[in-house]
PDB file of C-alpha atoms in Angstrom:
ATOM      1  CA  MET A   1      87.558 233.293 185.965  1.00 44.00           C
ATOM      2  CA  GLY A   2      89.130 229.911 185.269  1.00 52.00           C
ATOM      3  CA  GLY A   3      87.989 226.599 186.678  1.00 85.00           C
ATOM      4  CA  LYS A   4      84.292 227.068 186.000  1.00 94.00           C
ATOM      5  CA  LYS A   5      81.991 224.085 185.501  1.00 98.00           C
ATOM      6  CA  ILE A   6      78.799 224.031 183.432  1.00 98.00           C
ATOM      7  CA  ARG A   7      76.069 221.470 184.009  1.00 99.00           C
ATOM      8  CA  ILE A   8      73.090 221.540 181.619  1.00 99.00           C
ATOM      9  CA  VAL A   9      69.871 219.670 182.365  1.00 99.00           C
ATOM     10  CA  LEU A  10      67.833 219.129 179.206  1.00 98.00           C
ATOM     11  CA  THR A  11      64.510 218.264 180.874  1.00 94.00           C
ATOM     12  CA  PRO A  12      63.225 219.095 184.375  1.00 88.00           C
ATOM     13  CA  GLY A  13      62.454 215.419 185.027  1.00 92.00           C
ATOM     14  CA  GLU A  14      66.155 214.630 185.302  1.00 95.00           C
ATOM     15  CA  THR A  15      67.927 214.421 188.642  1.00 95.00           C
ATOM     16  CA  LEU A  16      69.449 217.821 189.249  1.00 98.00           C
ATOM     17  CA  PRO A  17      73.215 217.941 189.746  1.00 98.00           C
ATOM     18  CA  ASP A  18      74.840 219.845 192.582  1.00 97.00           C
ATOM     19  CA  VAL A  19      75.576 223.372 191.339  1.00 98.00           C
ATOM     20  CA  ASP A  20      76.142 226.789 192.892  1.00 97.00           C
ATOM     21  CA  VAL A  21      73.636 228.712 190.783  1.00 98.00           C
ATOM     22  CA  TRP A  22      70.848 227.919 188.331  1.00 98.00           C
ATOM     23  CA  LEU A  23      69.827 229.608 185.104  1.00 99.00           C
ATOM     24  CA  VAL A  24      66.291 228.501 184.226  1.00 99.00           C
ATOM     25  CA  VAL A  25      65.305 228.674 180.554  1.00 99.00           C
ATOM     26  CA  ASP A  26      61.828 228.552 179.031  1.00 99.00           C
ATOM     27  CA  LEU A  27      62.409 230.517 175.849  1.00 99.00           C
ATOM     28  CA  LEU A  28      58.850 230.101 174.489  1.00 98.00           C
ATOM     29  CA  ARG A  29      57.662 231.786 176.564  1.00 98.00           C
ATOM     30  CA  ALA A  30      57.732 231.893 180.377  1.00 99.00           C
ATOM     31  CA  SER A  31      61.298 233.178 180.777  1.00 99.00           C
ATOM     32  CA  SER A  32      60.862 235.791 178.061  1.00 99.00           C
ATOM     33  CA  THR A  33      57.539 236.842 179.579  1.00 99.00           C
ATOM     34  CA  ALA A  34      59.076 237.188 183.042  1.00 99.00           C
ATOM     35  CA  VAL A  35      61.817 239.432 181.666  1.00 99.00           C
ATOM     36  CA  ALA A  36      59.217 241.566 179.856  1.00 98.00           C
ATOM     37  CA  PHE A  37      57.091 241.769 183.018  1.00 98.00           C
ATOM     38  CA  PHE A  38      59.900 243.399 184.968  1.00 98.00           C
ATOM     39  CA  GLU A  39      60.929 245.592 182.043  1.00 97.00           C
ATOM     40  CA  HIS A  40      57.439 247.088 182.163  1.00 97.00           C
ATOM     41  CA  GLY A  41      57.546 247.876 185.865  1.00 97.00           C
ATOM     42  CA  GLY A  42      56.239 244.651 187.394  1.00 98.00           C
ATOM     43  CA  LYS A  43      57.212 244.144 191.035  1.00 98.00           C
ATOM     44  CA  LYS A  44      57.079 240.399 191.683  1.00 98.00           C
ATOM     45  CA  ILE A  45      55.830 237.106 190.255  1.00 99.00           C
ATOM     46  CA  LEU A  46      54.652 234.195 192.373  1.00 99.00           C
ATOM     47  CA  PRO A  47      55.053 230.997 190.284  1.00 99.00           C
ATOM     48  CA  VAL A  48      52.722 228.110 191.079  1.00 99.00           C
ATOM     49  CA  SER A  49      52.265 224.660 189.606  1.00 97.00           C
ATOM     50  CA  SER A  50      48.515 224.459 189.026  1.00 98.00           C
ATOM     51  CA  VAL A  51      45.613 226.566 187.824  1.00 98.00           C
ATOM     52  CA  GLU A  52      43.694 225.815 191.024  1.00 98.00           C
ATOM     53  CA  GLU A  53      46.552 226.970 193.243  1.00 98.00           C
ATOM     54  CA  ALA A  54      46.908 230.144 191.184  1.00 99.00           C
ATOM     55  CA  ARG A  55      43.234 230.988 191.633  1.00 98.00           C
ATOM     56  CA  ARG A  56      43.322 230.285 195.390  1.00 98.00           C
ATOM     57  CA  LEU A  57      46.418 232.399 195.881  1.00 98.00           C
ATOM     58  CA  LYS A  58      45.014 235.288 193.859  1.00 98.00           C
ATOM     59  CA  ALA A  59      41.800 235.172 195.894  1.00 98.00           C
ATOM     60  CA  ASN A  60      43.826 235.414 199.109  1.00 97.00           C
ATOM     61  CA  LEU A  61      46.073 238.206 197.857  1.00 97.00           C
ATOM     62  CA  GLY A  62      43.298 240.429 196.531  1.00 97.00           C
ATOM     63  CA  ASP A  63      42.460 242.584 193.543  1.00 95.00           C
ATOM     64  CA  ASN A  64      45.816 244.339 193.384  1.00 97.00           C
ATOM     65  CA  TRP A  65      47.363 241.150 191.983  1.00 98.00           C
ATOM     66  CA  ILE A  66      46.945 239.816 188.461  1.00 98.00           C
ATOM     67  CA  LEU A  67      46.591 236.242 187.275  1.00 98.00           C
ATOM     68  CA  MET A  68      48.599 235.221 184.246  1.00 98.00           C
ATOM     69  CA  GLY A  69      49.487 231.959 182.566  1.00 98.00           C
ATOM     70  CA  GLU A  70      48.649 229.378 179.935  1.00 98.00           C
ATOM     71  CA  ARG A  71      47.892 225.771 179.196  1.00 98.00           C
ATOM     72  CA  LYS A  72      48.849 224.414 175.763  1.00 96.00           C
ATOM     73  CA  ALA A  73      49.955 227.971 174.868  1.00 97.00           C
ATOM     74  CA  LEU A  74      46.441 229.412 175.312  1.00 98.00           C
ATOM     75  CA  PRO A  75      45.287 231.859 178.005  1.00 98.00           C
ATOM     76  CA  ILE A  76      43.467 230.251 180.929  1.00 98.00           C
ATOM     77  CA  GLU A  77      39.778 231.013 181.369  1.00 98.00           C
ATOM     78  CA  GLY A  78      39.242 233.716 183.965  1.00 97.00           C
ATOM     79  CA  PHE A  79      42.886 234.829 184.034  1.00 98.00           C
ATOM     80  CA  ASP A  80      43.828 238.444 183.404  1.00 97.00           C
ATOM     81  CA  LEU A  81      46.648 237.621 180.982  1.00 98.00           C
ATOM     82  CA  GLY A  82      48.069 234.697 179.083  1.00 98.00           C
ATOM     83  CA  ASN A  83      51.783 234.039 178.668  1.00 98.00           C
ATOM     84  CA  SER A  84      52.603 236.539 175.936  1.00 98.00           C
ATOM     85  CA  PRO A  85      55.528 238.907 176.579  1.00 98.00           C
ATOM     86  CA  LEU A  86      53.791 241.424 174.317  1.00 98.00           C
ATOM     87  CA  ALA A  87      50.749 241.781 176.590  1.00 96.00           C
ATOM     88  CA  PHE A  88      52.435 244.209 178.969  1.00 96.00           C
ATOM     89  CA  GLU A  89      52.288 246.995 176.405  1.00 91.00           C
ATOM     90  CA  TYR A  90      48.637 247.329 177.401  1.00 88.00           C
ATOM     91  CA  VAL A  91      48.779 246.737 181.173  1.00 91.00           C
ATOM     92  CA  HIS A  92      49.829 249.233 183.861  1.00 90.00           C
ATOM     93  CA  LEU A  93      51.939 246.892 185.959  1.00 95.00           C
ATOM     94  CA  LYS A  94      53.296 249.679 188.141  1.00 92.00           C
ATOM     95  CA  ASP A  95      49.845 249.956 189.717  1.00 92.00           C
ATOM     96  CA  LYS A  96      49.817 246.268 190.691  1.00 96.00           C
ATOM     97  CA  ALA A  97      51.416 244.512 193.665  1.00 98.00           C
ATOM     98  CA  GLY A  98      52.494 241.615 191.486  1.00 98.00           C
ATOM     99  CA  ALA A  99      51.340 238.607 189.494  1.00 99.00           C
ATOM    100  CA  VAL A 100      50.512 234.988 190.192  1.00 99.00           C
ATOM    101  CA  MET A 101      51.747 232.883 187.277  1.00 99.00           C
ATOM    102  CA  THR A 102      51.288 229.292 186.155  1.00 99.00           C
ATOM    103  CA  THR A 103      52.456 227.863 182.840  1.00 98.00           C
ATOM    104  CA  SER A 104      52.737 224.425 181.319  1.00 97.00           C
ATOM    105  CA  ASN A 105      56.500 224.175 181.791  1.00 97.00           C
ATOM    106  CA  GLY A 106      58.349 227.290 182.918  1.00 98.00           C
ATOM    107  CA  THR A 107      56.878 227.828 186.362  1.00 98.00           C
ATOM    108  CA  LEU A 108      57.446 224.156 187.204  1.00 98.00           C
ATOM    109  CA  ALA A 109      61.112 224.582 186.279  1.00 98.00           C
ATOM    110  CA  TYR A 110      61.402 227.691 188.469  1.00 98.00           C
ATOM    111  CA  LEU A 111      59.970 225.752 191.399  1.00 98.00           C
ATOM    112  CA  LYS A 112      62.252 222.760 190.860  1.00 97.00           C
ATOM    113  CA  ALA A 113      65.372 224.920 190.709  1.00 98.00           C
ATOM    114  CA  ALA A 114      64.249 226.873 193.780  1.00 97.00           C
ATOM    115  CA  SER A 115      63.773 223.608 195.709  1.00 97.00           C
ATOM    116  CA  THR A 116      67.553 223.045 195.595  1.00 97.00           C
ATOM    117  CA  GLY A 117      68.138 226.041 197.845  1.00 96.00           C
ATOM    118  CA  LYS A 118      70.688 227.495 195.431  1.00 97.00           C
ATOM    119  CA  ALA A 119      70.629 230.876 193.693  1.00 97.00           C
ATOM    120  CA  VAL A 120      68.246 230.912 190.709  1.00 98.00           C
ATOM    121  CA  PHE A 121      68.096 233.381 187.819  1.00 99.00           C
ATOM    122  CA  VAL A 122      65.593 233.499 184.956  1.00 99.00           C
ATOM    123  CA  ALA A 123      67.359 233.376 181.595  1.00 99.00           C
ATOM    124  CA  ALA A 124      66.141 234.010 178.066  1.00 99.00           C
ATOM    125  CA  ALA A 125      67.646 235.069 174.759  1.00 99.00           C
ATOM    126  CA  ARG A 126      66.858 238.704 175.463  1.00 99.00           C
ATOM    127  CA  ASN A 127      68.929 238.802 178.670  1.00 99.00           C
ATOM    128  CA  ALA A 128      71.450 236.052 177.831  1.00 99.00           C
ATOM    129  CA  TYR A 129      74.597 238.103 178.355  1.00 99.00           C
ATOM    130  CA  HIS A 130      73.515 239.628 181.656  1.00 98.00           C
ATOM    131  CA  ALA A 131      72.068 236.356 182.987  1.00 99.00           C
ATOM    132  CA  ALA A 132      75.315 234.534 182.198  1.00 98.00           C
ATOM    133  CA  ARG A 133      77.327 237.326 183.786  1.00 98.00           C
ATOM    134  CA  ARG A 134      75.268 237.241 186.988  1.00 97.00           C
ATOM    135  CA  ALA A 135      75.617 233.469 187.250  1.00 97.00           C
ATOM    136  CA  LEU A 136      79.375 233.509 186.730  1.00 96.00           C
ATOM    137  CA  LYS A 137      79.803 235.880 189.660  1.00 93.00           C
ATOM    138  CA  LEU A 138      78.571 233.168 192.031  1.00 86.00           C
ATOM    139  CA  LYS A 139      81.263 230.586 192.749  1.00 82.00           C
ATOM    140  CA  ASP A 140      82.245 227.951 190.212  1.00 92.00           C
ATOM    141  CA  THR A 141      79.511 225.570 189.058  1.00 97.00           C
ATOM    142  CA  VAL A 142      76.711 226.972 186.901  1.00 98.00           C
ATOM    143  CA  GLY A 143      73.654 224.869 186.094  1.00 99.00           C
ATOM    144  CA  ILE A 144      71.292 225.573 183.211  1.00 99.00           C
ATOM    145  CA  LEU A 145      67.848 223.992 183.576  1.00 99.00           C
ATOM    146  CA  CYS A 146      65.769 223.733 180.395  1.00 99.00           C
ATOM    147  CA  ALA A 147      62.031 223.780 181.126  1.00 99.00           C
ATOM    148  CA  GLY A 148      61.262 221.417 178.246  1.00 98.00           C
ATOM    149  CA  LYS A 149      57.826 220.649 176.873  1.00 97.00           C
ATOM    150  CA  GLU A 150      55.468 218.486 178.935  1.00 94.00           C
ATOM    151  CA  GLY A 151      58.383 216.620 180.473  1.00 95.00           C
ATOM    152  CA  ARG A 152      60.227 216.140 177.194  1.00 97.00           C
ATOM    153  CA  LEU A 153      63.171 217.892 175.611  1.00 97.00           C
ATOM    154  CA  ALA A 154      62.358 221.181 173.857  1.00 98.00           C
ATOM    155  CA  LEU A 155      64.584 222.248 170.973  1.00 99.00           C
ATOM    156  CA  ASP A 156      63.956 225.940 171.615  1.00 99.00           C
ATOM    157  CA  ASP A 157      65.163 225.704 175.215  1.00 99.00           C
ATOM    158  CA  CYS A 158      68.232 223.697 174.210  1.00 99.00           C
ATOM    159  CA  LEU A 159      69.164 226.324 171.639  1.00 99.00           C
ATOM    160  CA  CYS A 160      68.762 229.107 174.181  1.00 99.00           C
ATOM    161  CA  ALA A 161      70.961 227.075 176.532  1.00 99.00           C
ATOM    162  CA  GLY A 162      73.498 226.933 173.694  1.00 99.00           C
ATOM    163  CA  LEU A 163      73.391 230.716 173.442  1.00 99.00           C
ATOM    164  CA  LEU A 164      73.899 231.035 177.203  1.00 99.00           C
ATOM    165  CA  LEU A 165      76.773 228.571 177.063  1.00 98.00           C
ATOM    166  CA  GLU A 166      78.423 230.622 174.336  1.00 98.00           C
ATOM    167  CA  GLU A 167      78.123 233.770 176.463  1.00 98.00           C
ATOM    168  CA  ILE A 168      79.635 231.920 179.428  1.00 98.00           C
ATOM    169  CA  LEU A 169      82.534 230.612 177.355  1.00 97.00           C
ATOM    170  CA  LYS A 170      83.309 234.129 176.112  1.00 97.00           C
ATOM    171  CA  MET A 171      83.589 235.345 179.691  1.00 96.00           C
ATOM    172  CA  ALA A 172      85.053 232.360 181.513  1.00 94.00           C
ATOM    173  CA  GLY A 173      87.435 230.789 179.018  1.00 84.00           C
ATOM    174  CA  ASN A 174      88.492 227.428 180.472  1.00 86.00           C
ATOM    175  CA  VAL A 175      85.240 225.639 181.376  1.00 95.00           C
ATOM    176  CA  ASP A 176      84.490 222.027 182.277  1.00 98.00           C
ATOM    177  CA  LEU A 177      81.403 220.831 180.328  1.00 98.00           C
ATOM    178  CA  ASP A 178      79.193 217.879 181.196  1.00 98.00           C
ATOM    179  CA  ASP A 179      77.483 215.764 178.524  1.00 98.00           C
ATOM    180  CA  GLY A 180      74.381 217.967 178.564  1.00 98.00           C
ATOM    181  CA  ALA A 181      76.512 221.007 177.806  1.00 99.00           C
ATOM    182  CA  LYS A 182      78.278 219.164 174.986  1.00 98.00           C
ATOM    183  CA  VAL A 183      74.940 218.160 173.440  1.00 98.00           C
ATOM    184  CA  VAL A 184      73.657 221.733 173.639  1.00 98.00           C
ATOM    185  CA  SER A 185      76.889 223.066 172.153  1.00 98.00           C
ATOM    186  CA  ALA A 186      76.621 220.637 169.228  1.00 98.00           C
ATOM    187  CA  LEU A 187      73.002 221.699 168.577  1.00 98.00           C
ATOM    188  CA  TRP A 188      73.985 225.356 168.689  1.00 99.00           C
ATOM    189  CA  GLU A 189      76.724 224.730 166.130  1.00 98.00           C
ATOM    190  CA  PHE A 190      74.412 222.578 163.973  1.00 98.00           C
ATOM    191  CA  TYR A 191      71.992 225.488 163.511  1.00 98.00           C
ATOM    192  CA  GLY A 192      74.853 227.848 162.721  1.00 98.00           C
ATOM    193  CA  LYS A 193      74.393 229.756 165.991  1.00 98.00           C
ATOM    194  CA  ASP A 194      71.216 231.178 164.447  1.00 98.00           C
ATOM    195  CA  LEU A 195      68.721 231.086 167.301  1.00 99.00           C
ATOM    196  CA  GLU A 196      65.634 232.118 165.344  1.00 98.00           C
ATOM    197  CA  LYS A 197      66.346 229.672 162.503  1.00 97.00           C
ATOM    198  CA  GLY A 198      66.595 226.768 164.922  1.00 98.00           C
ATOM    199  CA  VAL A 199      63.683 227.822 167.102  1.00 99.00           C
ATOM    200  CA  TYR A 200      61.283 227.802 164.152  1.00 99.00           C
ATOM    201  CA  MET A 201      62.036 224.085 163.795  1.00 98.00           C
ATOM    202  CA  SER A 202      60.809 223.388 167.330  1.00 99.00           C
ATOM    203  CA  GLU A 203      57.443 221.931 168.321  1.00 98.00           C
ATOM    204  CA  SER A 204      56.836 224.913 170.597  1.00 98.00           C
ATOM    205  CA  ALA A 205      57.265 227.405 167.762  1.00 99.00           C
ATOM    206  CA  LYS A 206      55.098 225.370 165.416  1.00 98.00           C
ATOM    207  CA  LEU A 207      52.273 225.398 167.969  1.00 98.00           C
ATOM    208  CA  LEU A 208      52.559 229.155 168.438  1.00 99.00           C
ATOM    209  CA  MET A 209      52.556 229.632 164.665  1.00 98.00           C
ATOM    210  CA  GLU A 210      49.352 227.592 164.378  1.00 98.00           C
ATOM    211  CA  LEU A 211      47.795 229.856 167.014  1.00 98.00           C
ATOM    212  CA  GLY A 212      48.824 233.025 165.177  1.00 98.00           C
ATOM    213  CA  MET A 213      51.521 234.017 167.677  1.00 98.00           C
ATOM    214  CA  LYS A 214      54.459 234.570 165.339  1.00 98.00           C
ATOM    215  CA  GLU A 215      55.174 237.966 166.907  1.00 98.00           C
ATOM    216  CA  ASP A 216      55.759 236.259 170.246  1.00 99.00           C
ATOM    217  CA  ILE A 217      58.387 234.007 168.666  1.00 99.00           C
ATOM    218  CA  GLU A 218      60.139 236.948 167.029  1.00 99.00           C
ATOM    219  CA  TYR A 219      60.160 238.826 170.328  1.00 99.00           C
ATOM    220  CA  CYS A 220      61.535 235.874 172.280  1.00 99.00           C
ATOM    221  CA  CYS A 221      64.332 235.258 169.746  1.00 99.00           C
ATOM    222  CA  LYS A 222      65.859 238.717 170.018  1.00 99.00           C
ATOM    223  CA  VAL A 223      69.279 238.349 171.634  1.00 99.00           C
ATOM    224  CA  ASN A 224      70.929 240.513 174.299  1.00 99.00           C
ATOM    225  CA  CYS A 225      68.529 243.425 174.228  1.00 98.00           C
ATOM    226  CA  SER A 226      67.688 243.447 177.953  1.00 98.00           C
ATOM    227  CA  PHE A 227      69.707 243.838 181.138  1.00 98.00           C
ATOM    228  CA  VAL A 228      66.827 242.591 183.323  1.00 98.00           C
ATOM    229  CA  VAL A 229      67.634 239.345 185.168  1.00 99.00           C
ATOM    230  CA  PRO A 230      64.824 238.157 187.465  1.00 99.00           C
ATOM    231  CA  THR A 231      65.907 236.251 190.566  1.00 98.00           C
ATOM    232  CA  VAL A 232      63.934 233.481 192.267  1.00 98.00           C
ATOM    233  CA  VAL A 233      63.994 233.966 196.046  1.00 96.00           C
ATOM    234  CA  LEU A 234      61.935 232.741 198.979  1.00 94.00           C
ATOM    235  CA  LEU A 235      59.416 235.333 200.129  1.00 92.00           C
ATOM    236  CA  GLU A 236      57.524 234.314 203.265  1.00 90.00           C
ATOM    237  CA  GLY A 237      58.424 230.719 202.463  1.00 92.00           C
ATOM    238  CA  ARG A 238      57.169 230.870 198.882  1.00 96.00           C
ATOM    239  CA  PRO A 239      59.316 231.068 195.707  1.00 98.00           C
ATOM    240  CA  CYS A 240      59.045 234.524 194.180  1.00 98.00           C
ATOM    241  CA  LEU A 241      60.553 236.182 191.114  1.00 99.00           C
ATOM    242  CA  LEU A 242      61.795 239.716 191.638  1.00 98.00           C
ATOM    243  CA  LEU A 243      64.655 242.021 190.742  1.00 96.00           C
ATOM    244  CA  GLN A 244      67.695 242.258 192.994  1.00 88.00           C
ATOM    245  CA  GLU A 245      70.898 244.225 192.572  1.00 71.00           C
TER     246      GLU A 245
END
């Protein structure tokens, strides 16, 4: 699989390069939560940008859908769930048609990647190997979009991008890296390729720690323990996360 190109976008506010496939990363926590959702039998996720849109869409879809999301890492008033990947231990997702989801950063990144019309996969530490493998099967140029934090760079996402890049390099060998990929690679090396060590230095992790959500961080930092790779597709004209073979 020679001749591959990797383009890494560190914040969603940047102009997106032309790629064949996107891996979207919001390590803490939207990507990790999406992976967990499907691991626990969830059928589909409709990502939206605002709380108001989420409520309107849920009202139209009916009671068989759940509302989930966060603002500033906290559950939204009136929503069924927040943005914790651990919450699905207590919810029977198989009985639900799907979920409407809005988060501070991750869902916006899903929507931006989907707007390019290219293939989009949701990537996290837990599914890094399988996400990288799926992306490499599609043509030559792989883009990694980091969701960031309120429009700024997020260390945790950059480190997860470094992990994904390492998985890609193991599989693809000769790869052309842009400057974003070189920055991410340097960060990954700087923290000794220790995802959890680096993530705890991030603003996102510090906020979750202050809110008593250390278990969420530990869960999100586990590497290559899931084969689930959600795909973002258009369903009746609306971006939708689901599982495809």
